[in-house]
Amino acid sequence: VLVVVCAVLGYRHWSSRRTQHQASVHAAVIAQSEQLITTRQYSLAEQVLQNYLATNPPVRYRRDVMTQLTTAYSSNGDERTTLSWYKKIAQLDGNARLDTVVGLAYTYQSLKDAQNAIKYFRQAITLEQQTNDPDKASVIATYQYLIKQMGGTV
């Protein structure tokens, strides 16, 4: 029994240290990619983030990395790849997170795909209405304005 207890405690200690290590690596990757994006080294940021994703990090860290990739690709003017990553995030999220829906809307707008941009701005309005954001009315008005600019109705 003592051997089993020691094995369990040893595993918990190892598992806890592993989780701390994963969190540290994740934080370092995000910090490094933010610095690279800030200094307009988009391709390097993309490479750092892609390499980290290739290590198959825990799901709880993937979303942040994928979101950071959308920032890098969008900043680099690669809206098609940005869209691809937003779609992957939407699959991970179940398409229910406001920031993902807004990212999809703005990316479709950048690609001059008014139909999809309007669709996602409408979803963003619905999700924004459910928030406690003190600027909710202003944000919704902006989305409505953008919808109208693209020929849609609110």
PDB file of C-alpha atoms in Angstrom:
ATOM      1  CA  VAL A   1       0.000   0.000   0.000  1.00  0.00           C
ATOM      2  CA  LEU A   2       2.832   2.371   0.857  1.00  0.00           C
ATOM      3  CA  VAL A   3       4.373   1.826  -2.589  1.00  0.00           C
ATOM      4  CA  VAL A   4       1.057   2.706  -4.278  1.00  0.00           C
ATOM      5  CA  VAL A   5       0.650   5.845  -2.148  1.00  0.00           C
ATOM      6  CA  CYS A   6       4.211   6.928  -2.953  1.00  0.00           C
ATOM      7  CA  ALA A   7       3.644   6.229  -6.650  1.00  0.00           C
ATOM      8  CA  VAL A   8       0.433   8.281  -6.654  1.00  0.00           C
ATOM      9  CA  LEU A   9       2.044  11.152  -4.766  1.00  0.00           C
ATOM     10  CA  GLY A  10       5.076  10.982  -7.052  1.00  0.00           C
ATOM     11  CA  TYR A  11       2.822  11.121 -10.106  1.00  0.00           C
ATOM     12  CA  ARG A  12       0.910  14.083  -8.695  1.00  0.00           C
ATOM     13  CA  HIS A  13       4.157  15.911  -8.001  1.00  0.00           C
ATOM     14  CA  TRP A  14       5.470  15.122 -11.498  1.00  0.00           C
ATOM     15  CA  SER A  15       2.118  16.064 -13.035  1.00  0.00           C
ATOM     16  CA  SER A  16       2.048  19.362 -11.131  1.00  0.00           C
ATOM     17  CA  ARG A  17       5.606  20.203 -12.234  1.00  0.00           C
ATOM     18  CA  ARG A  18       4.708  19.262 -15.811  1.00  0.00           C
ATOM     19  CA  THR A  19       1.660  21.556 -15.734  1.00  0.00           C
ATOM     20  CA  GLN A  20       3.792  24.406 -14.355  1.00  0.00           C
ATOM     21  CA  HIS A  21       6.362  23.797 -17.094  1.00  0.00           C
ATOM     22  CA  GLN A  22       3.663  23.802 -19.788  1.00  0.00           C
ATOM     23  CA  ALA A  23       2.255  27.074 -18.448  1.00  0.00           C
ATOM     24  CA  SER A  24       5.731  28.629 -18.421  1.00  0.00           C
ATOM     25  CA  VAL A  25       6.457  27.511 -21.973  1.00  0.00           C
ATOM     26  CA  HIS A  26       3.066  28.785 -23.122  1.00  0.00           C
ATOM     27  CA  ALA A  27       3.613  32.179 -21.501  1.00  0.00           C
ATOM     28  CA  ALA A  28       7.084  32.434 -23.050  1.00  0.00           C
ATOM     29  CA  VAL A  29       5.797  31.579 -26.530  1.00  0.00           C
ATOM     30  CA  ILE A  30       2.994  34.134 -26.296  1.00  0.00           C
ATOM     31  CA  ALA A  31       5.382  36.818 -24.970  1.00  0.00           C
ATOM     32  CA  GLN A  32       7.935  36.101 -27.687  1.00  0.00           C
ATOM     33  CA  SER A  33       5.316  36.179 -30.447  1.00  0.00           C
ATOM     34  CA  GLU A  34       3.858  39.448 -29.110  1.00  0.00           C
ATOM     35  CA  GLN A  35       7.328  40.996 -29.179  1.00  0.00           C
ATOM     36  CA  LEU A  36       7.913  39.759 -32.730  1.00  0.00           C
ATOM     37  CA  ILE A  37       4.541  41.111 -33.888  1.00  0.00           C
ATOM     38  CA  THR A  38       5.232  44.455 -32.194  1.00  0.00           C
ATOM     39  CA  THR A  39       8.537  44.697 -34.048  1.00  0.00           C
ATOM     40  CA  ARG A  40       6.847  43.691 -37.327  1.00  0.00           C
ATOM     41  CA  GLN A  41       8.639  40.357 -37.537  1.00  0.00           C
ATOM     42  CA  TYR A  42       5.446  38.598 -38.525  1.00  0.00           C
ATOM     43  CA  SER A  43       6.973  35.593 -40.277  1.00  0.00           C
ATOM     44  CA  LEU A  44       9.120  34.813 -37.235  1.00  0.00           C
ATOM     45  CA  ALA A  45       6.094  35.136 -34.963  1.00  0.00           C
ATOM     46  CA  GLU A  46       4.168  32.772 -37.217  1.00  0.00           C
ATOM     47  CA  GLN A  47       7.056  30.295 -37.120  1.00  0.00           C
ATOM     48  CA  VAL A  48       7.357  30.408 -33.313  1.00  0.00           C
ATOM     49  CA  LEU A  49       3.628  29.875 -32.899  1.00  0.00           C
ATOM     50  CA  GLN A  50       3.395  27.121 -35.512  1.00  0.00           C
ATOM     51  CA  ASN A  51       6.351  25.302 -33.957  1.00  0.00           C
ATOM     52  CA  TYR A  52       4.696  25.463 -30.553  1.00  0.00           C
ATOM     53  CA  LEU A  53       1.416  24.126 -31.937  1.00  0.00           C
ATOM     54  CA  ALA A  54       3.355  21.273 -33.555  1.00  0.00           C
ATOM     55  CA  THR A  55       4.291  20.090 -30.034  1.00  0.00           C
ATOM     56  CA  ASN A  56       0.568  19.416 -29.441  1.00  0.00           C
ATOM     57  CA  PRO A  57       0.136  21.598 -26.335  1.00  0.00           C
ATOM     58  CA  PRO A  58      -2.850  21.070 -24.041  1.00  0.00           C
ATOM     59  CA  VAL A  59      -6.149  22.297 -25.494  1.00  0.00           C
ATOM     60  CA  ARG A  60      -6.411  25.089 -22.915  1.00  0.00           C
ATOM     61  CA  TYR A  61      -3.323  26.714 -24.479  1.00  0.00           C
ATOM     62  CA  ARG A  62      -4.125  26.149 -28.151  1.00  0.00           C
ATOM     63  CA  ARG A  63      -6.781  28.841 -28.434  1.00  0.00           C
ATOM     64  CA  ASP A  64      -4.424  31.616 -27.279  1.00  0.00           C
ATOM     65  CA  VAL A  65      -1.762  30.478 -29.720  1.00  0.00           C
ATOM     66  CA  MET A  66      -4.239  30.223 -32.580  1.00  0.00           C
ATOM     67  CA  THR A  67      -5.589  33.688 -31.788  1.00  0.00           C
ATOM     68  CA  GLN A  68      -2.046  35.033 -31.743  1.00  0.00           C
ATOM     69  CA  LEU A  69      -1.534  33.443 -35.160  1.00  0.00           C
ATOM     70  CA  THR A  70      -4.544  35.350 -36.513  1.00  0.00           C
ATOM     71  CA  THR A  71      -2.921  38.555 -35.294  1.00  0.00           C
ATOM     72  CA  ALA A  72       0.393  37.703 -36.939  1.00  0.00           C
ATOM     73  CA  TYR A  73      -1.135  36.705 -40.272  1.00  0.00           C
ATOM     74  CA  SER A  74      -3.535  39.647 -40.349  1.00  0.00           C
ATOM     75  CA  SER A  75      -0.751  42.089 -39.474  1.00  0.00           C
ATOM     76  CA  ASN A  76       1.247  40.574 -42.325  1.00  0.00           C
ATOM     77  CA  GLY A  77      -1.672  41.142 -44.734  1.00  0.00           C
ATOM     78  CA  ASP A  78      -2.457  37.442 -45.166  1.00  0.00           C
ATOM     79  CA  GLU A  79      -6.216  37.556 -44.672  1.00  0.00           C
ATOM     80  CA  ARG A  80      -6.840  34.137 -46.278  1.00  0.00           C
ATOM     81  CA  THR A  81      -4.646  32.400 -43.701  1.00  0.00           C
ATOM     82  CA  THR A  82      -6.132  34.589 -40.973  1.00  0.00           C
ATOM     83  CA  LEU A  83      -9.573  33.354 -41.991  1.00  0.00           C
ATOM     84  CA  SER A  84      -8.378  29.761 -41.952  1.00  0.00           C
ATOM     85  CA  TRP A  85      -7.144  30.131 -38.370  1.00  0.00           C
ATOM     86  CA  TYR A  86     -10.349  31.870 -37.232  1.00  0.00           C
ATOM     87  CA  LYS A  87     -12.317  28.930 -38.640  1.00  0.00           C
ATOM     88  CA  LYS A  88     -10.119  26.520 -36.655  1.00  0.00           C
ATOM     89  CA  ILE A  89     -10.706  28.572 -33.518  1.00  0.00           C
ATOM     90  CA  ALA A  90     -14.455  28.568 -34.194  1.00  0.00           C
ATOM     91  CA  GLN A  91     -14.358  24.766 -34.387  1.00  0.00           C
ATOM     92  CA  LEU A  92     -12.464  24.650 -31.106  1.00  0.00           C
ATOM     93  CA  ASP A  93     -14.947  27.080 -29.496  1.00  0.00           C
ATOM     94  CA  GLY A  94     -18.112  25.771 -31.034  1.00  0.00           C
ATOM     95  CA  ASN A  95     -18.381  29.202 -32.749  1.00  0.00           C
ATOM     96  CA  ALA A  96     -19.874  30.826 -29.658  1.00  0.00           C
ATOM     97  CA  ARG A  97     -17.172  33.262 -28.542  1.00  0.00           C
ATOM     98  CA  LEU A  98     -17.648  36.909 -29.324  1.00  0.00           C
ATOM     99  CA  ASP A  99     -14.000  37.632 -30.146  1.00  0.00           C
ATOM    100  CA  THR A 100     -13.914  34.787 -32.673  1.00  0.00           C
ATOM    101  CA  VAL A 101     -17.151  35.883 -34.339  1.00  0.00           C
ATOM    102  CA  VAL A 102     -15.913  39.481 -34.540  1.00  0.00           C
ATOM    103  CA  GLY A 103     -12.590  38.277 -35.951  1.00  0.00           C
ATOM    104  CA  LEU A 104     -14.427  36.307 -38.620  1.00  0.00           C
ATOM    105  CA  ALA A 105     -16.597  39.324 -39.460  1.00  0.00           C
ATOM    106  CA  TYR A 106     -13.682  41.725 -39.857  1.00  0.00           C
ATOM    107  CA  THR A 107     -11.639  39.174 -41.811  1.00  0.00           C
ATOM    108  CA  TYR A 108     -14.488  38.547 -44.238  1.00  0.00           C
ATOM    109  CA  GLN A 109     -14.893  42.318 -44.568  1.00  0.00           C
ATOM    110  CA  SER A 110     -11.174  42.633 -45.402  1.00  0.00           C
ATOM    111  CA  LEU A 111     -11.617  39.942 -48.041  1.00  0.00           C
ATOM    112  CA  LYS A 112     -14.553  41.929 -49.489  1.00  0.00           C
ATOM    113  CA  ASP A 113     -16.950  39.058 -48.736  1.00  0.00           C
ATOM    114  CA  ALA A 114     -19.874  41.203 -47.625  1.00  0.00           C
ATOM    115  CA  GLN A 115     -22.343  38.334 -47.312  1.00  0.00           C
ATOM    116  CA  ASN A 116     -20.251  36.448 -44.750  1.00  0.00           C
ATOM    117  CA  ALA A 117     -19.086  39.637 -43.028  1.00  0.00           C
ATOM    118  CA  ILE A 118     -22.704  40.704 -42.518  1.00  0.00           C
ATOM    119  CA  LYS A 119     -23.607  37.228 -41.251  1.00  0.00           C
ATOM    120  CA  TYR A 120     -20.876  37.345 -38.605  1.00  0.00           C
ATOM    121  CA  PHE A 121     -21.500  40.979 -37.627  1.00  0.00           C
ATOM    122  CA  ARG A 122     -25.129  40.007 -37.004  1.00  0.00           C
ATOM    123  CA  GLN A 123     -23.957  37.122 -34.814  1.00  0.00           C
ATOM    124  CA  ALA A 124     -21.622  39.544 -33.033  1.00  0.00           C
ATOM    125  CA  ILE A 125     -24.560  41.855 -32.296  1.00  0.00           C
ATOM    126  CA  THR A 126     -26.503  38.958 -30.777  1.00  0.00           C
ATOM    127  CA  LEU A 127     -23.541  37.923 -28.630  1.00  0.00           C
ATOM    128  CA  GLU A 128     -22.685  41.509 -27.660  1.00  0.00           C
ATOM    129  CA  GLN A 129     -26.252  42.018 -26.405  1.00  0.00           C
ATOM    130  CA  GLN A 130     -25.607  39.236 -23.892  1.00  0.00           C
ATOM    131  CA  THR A 131     -22.509  40.884 -22.405  1.00  0.00           C
ATOM    132  CA  ASN A 132     -22.123  43.293 -19.505  1.00  0.00           C
ATOM    133  CA  ASP A 133     -19.917  45.554 -21.609  1.00  0.00           C
ATOM    134  CA  PRO A 134     -20.577  49.181 -20.580  1.00  0.00           C
ATOM    135  CA  ASP A 135     -19.853  50.208 -24.183  1.00  0.00           C
ATOM    136  CA  LYS A 136     -22.299  47.647 -25.558  1.00  0.00           C
ATOM    137  CA  ALA A 137     -24.536  50.213 -27.293  1.00  0.00           C
ATOM    138  CA  SER A 138     -21.585  51.848 -29.045  1.00  0.00           C
ATOM    139  CA  VAL A 139     -20.126  48.509 -30.139  1.00  0.00           C
ATOM    140  CA  ILE A 140     -23.477  47.338 -31.503  1.00  0.00           C
ATOM    141  CA  ALA A 141     -23.942  50.652 -33.317  1.00  0.00           C
ATOM    142  CA  THR A 142     -20.548  50.170 -34.958  1.00  0.00           C
ATOM    143  CA  TYR A 143     -21.476  46.674 -36.156  1.00  0.00           C
ATOM    144  CA  GLN A 144     -24.814  47.968 -37.440  1.00  0.00           C
ATOM    145  CA  TYR A 145     -23.055  50.774 -39.297  1.00  0.00           C
ATOM    146  CA  LEU A 146     -20.644  48.314 -40.902  1.00  0.00           C
ATOM    147  CA  ILE A 147     -23.529  46.065 -41.956  1.00  0.00           C
ATOM    148  CA  LYS A 148     -25.256  49.025 -43.623  1.00  0.00           C
ATOM    149  CA  GLN A 149     -21.980  50.094 -45.312  1.00  0.00           C
ATOM    150  CA  MET A 150     -21.794  46.664 -46.917  1.00  0.00           C
ATOM    151  CA  GLY A 151     -25.385  46.890 -48.194  1.00  0.00           C
ATOM    152  CA  GLY A 152     -27.042  44.834 -45.482  1.00  0.00           C
ATOM    153  CA  THR A 153     -30.014  45.609 -43.321  1.00  0.00           C
ATOM    154  CA  VAL A 154     -30.041  45.584 -39.566  1.00  0.00           C
TER     155      VAL A 154
END
